[in-house]
């Protein structure tokens, strides 16, 4: 008997594990989308429809937004018989890591909250669906919509709040905000001489983001834009003249004893709150703590020298694998994009609204000033290449501030690091992608990263490749770094026409590429 | 062998099911279980989770063998444990190995099946086709009719299979038009607002209008004469654009055209040794690697020696029975061990802060200078080692105290007789015998410090940054924190494939060290045998 019991137990265990594992990883909903949904049956019988919700919308939100959305659940259920399930995932930044695991496993929500600069990774991974706001689009701030528009021209999120740094000054020490960065240092110097402050200003966190208004004031930038207005990852501005000038300004400030060389969030904010520094660039997230500290402060409605901060936009995104994409869209545009809900999101969230009518009635002086100072704010680039920027950028500025490198050396280094990271492992590869590749050991034709057709550099600096090919007509091109970004055609020019190669009989072809002229010569044996 | 057979025969009856029926029950249950597992496996396969399916298959097969083969009978008692081990230890290891050969990471998070499903859903509006705003009407039998208004303001009424241009109020049961030009009622139908209409997930799949020009709902605002944009050819594993005929072939997890256009999303694909190559061969990564590995070994080694030395010193002091307030002081000394390391590191971070930290302030007041703990590479390294000393000495104090108790007093008595002094007693008796006892713990401590991600990452994120490196790296970065930055933040978001490859490399490094050190401790065991 024991034995049988045991066997049953073992099998039950296997079963249970099978089922739980299945629950954890299989998108059963996705599998069952195709057959006509049971909901149709339910709606045929109105008596039942009242009892049973016709659909469920699952939303992943952060702790601030969850209660607001939960408050809509009852109304939504009564009005449309759709159940709203809002799950609290903590802070907004944590939602991303959950989404990239849950959605591929079929466990994702229908709608989730996110920040616009995640788009690169989310869209490229197929985790966000395009959203059509229709006429509602006019109700939103255009900068917020622009931030949620990806390089393919589609809108992938419905924004509700924006955030950018503001320029805080201590009103006990400084009556009027300075209009130039030079003035910031002058005032700081004066106050320091009087023994009132320790420094003029401190960078409150990672130097790249938190000193961006200084960098832009001098003409620095991260990515340029192409002719269509899309971010251009090939144009990296961190070694531009303006950027180096901005870093030089910061280094001079450190050398003059007017700025600490460390850029710690906690330290910088504590120093401002205790009056040790008269100026600080801080975001709306720091308002609560600065207010609580009791320091007398004001937010300037502009940055010195018209510097531009980065703009971050929070919004609602839709899971493309959801059964209810249409319903999710309708819910967002008809139910969330309303004055009352947007106002509630603004009041609880303590961020400038992305909804024009709510933004217009912002009554918080600090948020209003931050919004004005951010009128020229630059949306954080939402292309995936931005991921390669942060640490190199921060390190570059830090190395200059600590005096390890000159501003020029460090920023040129940082830009090189970023270019290499974007290119990835294949930086330096010279390849000849073409219609012959699948015959030369590649998985497919026209693959600029195929190892089998990578050229080898000779002692003379020329690159060569030898392949055996059957008779036939072929086309090919030169591509560098395993990518089409830099490619040369038969005229030796970027994006030029394909080379053509005709073989009357089977033969061995030797290609020679000259990196000076960008031309390829080939000989057939 | 011959003698074992009768013995086995004799024992068998006790193990075998006594009746046919109990045997039958086992088989039936097994079949049910197998059927369930088979269903799960088929689900996994259809979704493209092949490795997980293979793991389930292997486990199910093993369970079957154990339950059916008589010789495997004793294993039955361990079957639950074996299944759990297979699922939670062996499978993750194999999965890591599998992931290290793929491009699994942001941009390539979903399986090819899901990516194809996604891409096939992409539709486009051919040039001469129209888009409309729509209002849905639903009949009692659940059929839909759409009232469409095109860009010029012309109304249409579409049902499945029919499109009426210029419908007129009064005809076909169409009621009065409201201010937006939409009929308030249509006979036999109920007008729905856009949310109500959208509650039917099937609505966007319905093809309205005539066969050659079907209209589909694409968003709450728009319905259009949409055409599927891509067609998948499973033979060649390519996507074909219906609009312009471009062929997108599968290049390592992305459908790419000959001119480099790619279809989003990408999917998980096998990329061979690419991840390992990226780590070892790529000049962009090779740069700071040597310096990081040297520091990694130094950090683990120095930490081990210092922490052990301090712990042992305290243990030896307290081993003296005459030490005053022994219990109290010993309890206090254990405190750093009981506070979560995370908090301790944050507290140290605060104390060493150059502007506000207690230690830096005090030093500045006393000698007018405080070390730049966060910005100078050597002081940052010193700080990391000091914090680690604070965190780890109580551990060594505890294990050394225990080991000291186990050394018999006779050895010291004998040494006393031989005229050895205290120093000699320590080095010739205490230390070798102690090493025998704590040797394996020293190894595990070394390995732990070798991968002490928390300390490095929380204290200063691996900083200060190194100058002139091809990739961002810090002076206190150890292998694991450097790789974390590369795989999870520096490059394009999360890159599980690369991270898995590095994990395997680190496993081999740590495994080699452990092996060498175990051999070394064996040497000490021999010493102990000779004492």
mmCIF file of C-alpha atoms in Angstrom, chain B residues 114-271:
data_model
loop_
_atom_site.group_PDB
_atom_site.id
_atom_site.type_symbol
_atom_site.label_atom_id
_atom_site.label_comp_id
_atom_site.label_asym_id
_atom_site.label_seq_id
_atom_site.Cartn_x
_atom_site.Cartn_y
_atom_site.Cartn_z
ATOM 1 C CA UNK B 114 6.216 34.507 -31.629
ATOM 2 C CA UNK B 115 8.209 36.915 -33.784
ATOM 3 C CA UNK B 116 6.687 35.437 -36.939
ATOM 4 C CA UNK B 117 3.220 35.666 -35.413
ATOM 5 C CA UNK B 118 3.935 39.315 -34.613
ATOM 6 C CA UNK B 119 5.284 40.162 -38.064
ATOM 7 C CA UNK B 120 2.433 38.389 -39.869
ATOM 8 C CA UNK B 121 0.011 40.641 -38.018
ATOM 9 C CA UNK B 122 1.573 43.739 -39.570
ATOM 10 C CA UNK B 123 -0.780 45.204 -42.163
ATOM 11 C CA UNK B 124 -0.452 48.002 -44.620
ATOM 12 C CA UNK B 125 -2.743 50.259 -46.545
ATOM 13 C CA UNK B 126 -2.189 49.902 -50.322
ATOM 14 C CA UNK B 127 -1.945 53.182 -52.183
ATOM 15 C CA UNK B 128 -5.416 53.341 -53.728
ATOM 16 C CA UNK B 129 -7.143 52.074 -50.565
ATOM 17 C CA UNK B 130 -9.122 54.017 -48.054
ATOM 18 C CA UNK B 131 -9.224 54.506 -44.318
ATOM 19 C CA UNK B 132 -12.405 55.318 -42.427
ATOM 20 C CA UNK B 133 -13.583 56.291 -39.005
ATOM 21 C CA UNK B 134 -15.965 53.661 -37.731
ATOM 22 C CA UNK B 135 -18.904 53.035 -35.440
ATOM 23 C CA UNK B 136 -19.949 49.485 -34.665
ATOM 24 C CA UNK B 137 -23.479 48.156 -34.585
ATOM 25 C CA UNK B 138 -24.162 44.707 -33.233
ATOM 26 C CA UNK B 139 -27.121 42.510 -34.094
ATOM 27 C CA UNK B 140 -28.860 40.295 -31.577
ATOM 28 C CA UNK B 141 -27.217 37.269 -33.146
ATOM 29 C CA UNK B 142 -23.783 38.797 -32.568
ATOM 30 C CA UNK B 143 -23.089 39.946 -36.139
ATOM 31 C CA UNK B 144 -21.492 43.301 -36.618
ATOM 32 C CA UNK B 145 -22.144 46.137 -39.005
ATOM 33 C CA UNK B 146 -19.789 49.087 -39.321
ATOM 34 C CA UNK B 147 -20.901 52.603 -40.154
ATOM 35 C CA UNK B 148 -17.889 54.048 -41.933
ATOM 36 C CA UNK B 149 -17.057 57.613 -42.846
ATOM 37 C CA UNK B 150 -14.149 58.193 -45.196
ATOM 38 C CA UNK B 151 -11.812 61.173 -45.318
ATOM 39 C CA UNK B 152 -14.191 63.122 -47.580
ATOM 40 C CA UNK B 153 -17.062 62.604 -45.169
ATOM 41 C CA UNK B 154 -18.867 60.023 -47.336
ATOM 42 C CA UNK B 155 -20.726 57.397 -45.279
ATOM 43 C CA UNK B 156 -20.678 53.638 -45.941
ATOM 44 C CA UNK B 157 -22.344 50.721 -44.252
ATOM 45 C CA UNK B 158 -20.296 47.538 -44.131
ATOM 46 C CA UNK B 159 -21.246 44.076 -42.985
ATOM 47 C CA UNK B 160 -19.399 40.836 -43.482
ATOM 48 C CA UNK B 161 -19.570 40.286 -47.223
ATOM 49 C CA UNK B 162 -21.267 43.523 -48.182
ATOM 50 C CA UNK B 163 -20.395 47.202 -48.505
ATOM 51 C CA UNK B 164 -23.165 49.726 -49.162
ATOM 52 C CA UNK B 165 -21.973 53.067 -50.468
ATOM 53 C CA UNK B 166 -24.070 56.118 -49.732
ATOM 54 C CA UNK B 167 -26.529 54.506 -47.335
ATOM 55 C CA UNK B 168 -29.560 56.718 -46.844
ATOM 56 C CA UNK B 169 -31.462 57.113 -43.577
ATOM 57 C CA UNK B 170 -34.822 55.459 -43.876
ATOM 58 C CA UNK B 171 -33.580 52.647 -46.119
ATOM 59 C CA UNK B 172 -32.614 49.205 -44.840
ATOM 60 C CA UNK B 173 -33.745 50.105 -41.354
ATOM 61 C CA UNK B 174 -31.263 52.957 -40.994
ATOM 62 C CA UNK B 175 -32.526 55.525 -38.514
ATOM 63 C CA UNK B 176 -31.957 59.257 -38.190
ATOM 64 C CA UNK B 177 -28.362 60.562 -38.334
ATOM 65 C CA UNK B 178 -26.885 62.318 -35.320
ATOM 66 C CA UNK B 179 -24.646 65.420 -35.375
ATOM 67 C CA UNK B 180 -21.607 63.370 -36.412
ATOM 68 C CA UNK B 181 -23.510 61.830 -39.333
ATOM 69 C CA UNK B 182 -23.883 58.451 -37.633
ATOM 70 C CA UNK B 183 -27.329 56.817 -37.482
ATOM 71 C CA UNK B 184 -28.786 56.694 -34.000
ATOM 72 C CA UNK B 185 -30.374 53.325 -34.726
ATOM 73 C CA UNK B 186 -30.208 50.587 -37.308
ATOM 74 C CA UNK B 187 -33.022 48.111 -37.239
ATOM 75 C CA UNK B 188 -32.043 44.802 -35.728
ATOM 76 C CA UNK B 189 -28.754 46.270 -34.489
ATOM 77 C CA UNK B 190 -27.598 47.968 -31.358
ATOM 78 C CA UNK B 191 -25.163 50.873 -31.591
ATOM 79 C CA UNK B 192 -21.962 50.403 -29.552
ATOM 80 C CA UNK B 193 -19.492 53.002 -28.390
ATOM 81 C CA UNK B 194 -15.849 52.291 -29.102
ATOM 82 C CA UNK B 195 -15.006 50.743 -25.740
ATOM 83 C CA UNK B 196 -18.029 48.469 -25.811
ATOM 84 C CA UNK B 197 -17.179 47.409 -29.344
ATOM 85 C CA UNK B 198 -13.557 46.816 -28.375
ATOM 86 C CA UNK B 199 -14.520 44.415 -25.606
ATOM 87 C CA UNK B 200 -14.857 41.781 -28.313
ATOM 88 C CA UNK B 201 -11.273 40.718 -29.009
ATOM 89 C CA UNK B 202 -12.409 39.188 -32.282
ATOM 90 C CA UNK B 203 -13.652 42.450 -33.774
ATOM 91 C CA UNK B 204 -10.326 43.393 -35.340
ATOM 92 C CA UNK B 205 -10.154 39.995 -37.055
ATOM 93 C CA UNK B 206 -13.482 40.379 -38.861
ATOM 94 C CA UNK B 207 -13.216 41.142 -42.559
ATOM 95 C CA UNK B 208 -15.936 43.605 -43.496
ATOM 96 C CA UNK B 209 -17.036 44.470 -47.027
ATOM 97 C CA UNK B 210 -16.613 42.534 -50.257
ATOM 98 C CA UNK B 211 -14.049 39.834 -50.694
ATOM 99 C CA UNK B 212 -11.644 41.714 -52.937
ATOM 100 C CA UNK B 213 -11.571 44.807 -50.759
ATOM 101 C CA UNK B 214 -11.989 43.897 -47.133
ATOM 102 C CA UNK B 215 -12.053 46.427 -44.351
ATOM 103 C CA UNK B 216 -10.603 45.737 -40.922
ATOM 104 C CA UNK B 217 -10.742 47.651 -37.669
ATOM 105 C CA UNK B 218 -7.223 48.734 -36.864
ATOM 106 C CA UNK B 219 -7.683 51.066 -33.910
ATOM 107 C CA UNK B 220 -10.544 52.604 -31.930
ATOM 108 C CA UNK B 221 -10.404 55.460 -34.396
ATOM 109 C CA UNK B 222 -9.760 53.789 -37.697
ATOM 110 C CA UNK B 223 -10.875 50.967 -39.973
ATOM 111 C CA UNK B 224 -9.133 50.537 -43.294
ATOM 112 C CA UNK B 225 -8.779 48.362 -46.372
ATOM 113 C CA UNK B 226 -5.785 46.622 -44.920
ATOM 114 C CA UNK B 227 -3.633 43.992 -46.542
ATOM 115 C CA UNK B 228 -1.236 41.672 -44.780
ATOM 116 C CA UNK B 229 2.255 43.077 -45.280
ATOM 117 C CA UNK B 230 4.483 40.037 -44.941
ATOM 118 C CA UNK B 231 4.228 36.388 -45.827
ATOM 119 C CA UNK B 232 6.450 33.788 -44.218
ATOM 120 C CA UNK B 233 8.101 31.094 -46.287
ATOM 121 C CA UNK B 234 9.038 28.282 -43.882
ATOM 122 C CA UNK B 235 11.033 26.436 -46.575
ATOM 123 C CA UNK B 236 13.598 29.177 -46.901
ATOM 124 C CA UNK B 237 12.953 30.740 -43.480
ATOM 125 C CA UNK B 238 12.339 34.127 -45.094
ATOM 126 C CA UNK B 239 9.740 36.873 -44.872
ATOM 127 C CA UNK B 240 8.455 38.299 -48.153
ATOM 128 C CA UNK B 241 7.128 41.830 -48.310
ATOM 129 C CA UNK B 242 3.811 41.789 -50.209
ATOM 130 C CA UNK B 243 4.094 45.456 -51.060
ATOM 131 C CA UNK B 244 7.425 45.538 -52.879
ATOM 132 C CA UNK B 245 8.576 41.918 -52.982
ATOM 133 C CA UNK B 246 11.640 42.385 -50.781
ATOM 134 C CA UNK B 247 12.899 39.144 -49.290
ATOM 135 C CA UNK B 248 14.018 39.294 -45.679
ATOM 136 C CA UNK B 249 16.201 36.361 -44.714
ATOM 137 C CA UNK B 250 16.893 35.188 -41.189
ATOM 138 C CA UNK B 251 20.297 36.548 -40.172
ATOM 139 C CA UNK B 252 21.088 35.402 -36.631
ATOM 140 C CA UNK B 253 17.668 36.172 -35.240
ATOM 141 C CA UNK B 254 16.598 39.127 -37.388
ATOM 142 C CA UNK B 255 14.806 39.103 -40.726
ATOM 143 C CA UNK B 256 17.082 41.311 -42.842
ATOM 144 C CA UNK B 257 16.835 42.478 -46.430
ATOM 145 C CA UNK B 258 19.824 42.567 -48.818
ATOM 146 C CA UNK B 259 20.102 46.305 -48.206
ATOM 147 C CA UNK B 260 20.202 45.989 -44.459
ATOM 148 C CA UNK B 261 16.573 46.806 -43.670
ATOM 149 C CA UNK B 262 15.433 44.731 -40.715
ATOM 150 C CA UNK B 263 12.027 43.623 -39.483
ATOM 151 C CA UNK B 264 11.244 44.160 -35.836
ATOM 152 C CA UNK B 265 11.060 42.271 -33.583
ATOM 153 C CA UNK B 266 14.136 40.099 -33.583
ATOM 154 C CA UNK B 267 14.065 36.665 -31.982
ATOM 155 C CA UNK B 268 16.277 34.233 -30.136
ATOM 156 C CA UNK B 269 18.702 32.469 -32.448
ATOM 157 C CA UNK B 270 21.758 30.302 -32.151
ATOM 158 C CA UNK B 271 24.885 32.344 -32.814
#
